[in-house]
Amino acid sequence: MDGLFDSPDPTGPAAAGTPAPAASSATALTTPPPPTAPLAVRMRPRSLDEIVGQKHLLGTGSPLRRLISGAGAASVLLYGPPGTGKTTMASLISIAAGGRFEALSALSAGVKEVRAVIEVARRRLVDGEQTVLFIDEVHRFSKTQQDALLDAVENRIVLLVAATTENPSFSVVSPLLSRSLVLRLRSLTDDDIREVLVRAVADERGLGGSVQVTDAAYDHLVAVAGGDARRALTALEAAADVVSRDADSTAGNPDAAEHPDDTEASDGTENPGTEPDVPVVDLADVEAAIDRAAVRYDRAGDQHYDVTSAFIKSIRGSDVDAALHYLARMIAAGEDPRFIARRLMIHASEDVGMADPTALQTAVAAAQVVALVGMPEARLALAQATIHLATAPKSAGVVSAIGAAIADVESGKAGAVPPHLRDAHYAGAKKMGSGVGYRYPHDHPDGVVPQQYPPDDLVGTDYYQPTDHGFEREIGARLGKLRSIVRGVRRRR
């Protein structure tokens, strides 16, 4: 399962600040962590078979699979949200390389620490031992710090595995990009997160069956994870700890449990196969452990459609506060931010249109922030776009115009293109009348000339009807003049 461990070892060379850091061997990476280690660390994948998700990077013959299986050697930039497996991938690559693993964090390491690791790696290479250097948050390195890596990466003194949550095209220097494979990791799906959780509950490295988890509790853990496996496991561990402590307390005080054989969880669901001596993690336990109430929102059910509908209609109705409320419900429930961004782009044209042409620009920009930055920061851009659309003047002119045009086409009003507008860039075109008589608008001082553009059957047809809302008020006044000049005749309708 991927995506649990995107933080380097705090005891590594960067944290210690030593000029000649001691690295972990690749074999040491396979040593089981102590039982006191966080659940996310204990459940770290030990092989390709244990990785969940990232199928697009782990297909047969893919560069990442070749690296992890030891069939290739290259420096890699892993780009993706937190908890998607960047540190895990680095560990597996190091194991495959059979070398030494060094971890630096751009939050604490400087050029001195980078050069110290490279110098040690250079000495190891003389003895035939490869060093894998993992740098977390590489986008936080300055240009000087990144430049310090170039020679070592190019000459393969180190195999660099760098992780970043930001698009490396904007945050990593070009020479380093050109020397590395850039691989984008995706957020885990809900099914991926559930698989991670179920495995952690049963696996001896994890909770070893010491608790059972209800479906409602799993659903909430998946929702709060937001595609981050480490976050999901941390929440699970906290909830399991709560119920385990309560169970220990109850065991020490038999009178505290009046109904020890109850098989119904506090969230109303049955605990399948519950044994009397196995504590059950239910929805209330998860809510209490992470101090976050479950949002009643099923991304595949009625709540999804109801909240989405209310969000859209609040924007259309210019109620910015209601629109923000429904946006918050979608975000809190873990709705895919790309879905929200798509709805905003659609309604920028559908509900605002030319009454405020900048609304679509704002919505598209918000979608780009979602793609380039990701959550949780992207929620600010989504909120900004929501506020813009909700407070903008409204017009359905775009919808009406294209709807009317399509209706005419579908009803058979698709006459021949006027000869003077036809393509004339081929031999014999003029003999057929194509392009003959075409008037070039830019030859006229006003840039507009009388000329027929639509087929004969549609001359004088008005599709676009601007309102007097916002910018369309100016468009309406200009449009009337344009139509009278272009047509040079009275409009039919």
XYZ file of C-alpha atoms in Angstrom, residues 308 311-313 315-316 337-354 356-357 359-367 382 385-386 389-390 394-400 402:
48
model
C -24.481 19.539 -5.424
C -24.679 24.442 -4.384
C -25.476 25.153 -8.031
C -28.840 26.737 -7.310
C -24.815 30.279 -7.041
C -27.548 30.825 -9.625
C -12.159 18.869 -5.736
C -11.923 18.290 -9.480
C -15.669 17.594 -9.514
C -16.329 20.888 -7.714
C -14.039 22.745 -10.112
C -15.845 21.257 -13.113
C -19.211 22.404 -11.774
C -17.866 25.925 -11.277
C -16.514 26.074 -14.836
C -19.825 24.890 -16.240
C -21.877 27.392 -14.290
C -19.547 30.266 -15.047
C -20.926 30.028 -18.584
C -24.382 28.679 -17.778
C -25.444 31.138 -15.078
C -23.138 34.131 -15.513
C -21.990 34.028 -19.116
C -21.284 37.346 -20.761
C -19.315 38.916 -16.407
C -16.852 37.354 -18.888
C -16.218 34.576 -14.209
C -15.126 31.757 -16.509
C -11.501 32.855 -16.191
C -11.780 32.665 -12.404
C -13.391 29.227 -12.532
C -10.723 27.874 -14.906
C -7.991 29.350 -12.702
C -9.508 27.589 -9.686
C -9.433 24.297 -11.600
C -12.644 27.046 -5.000
C -14.514 31.147 -7.576
C -17.732 30.360 -5.708
C -19.907 33.384 -9.449
C -22.483 33.873 -6.708
C -26.419 36.630 -14.019
C -27.378 35.808 -17.588
C -28.579 32.655 -19.322
C -27.793 34.217 -22.690
C -25.019 31.748 -23.515
C -27.260 28.759 -22.800
C -30.175 30.175 -24.788
C -26.261 27.836 -28.262
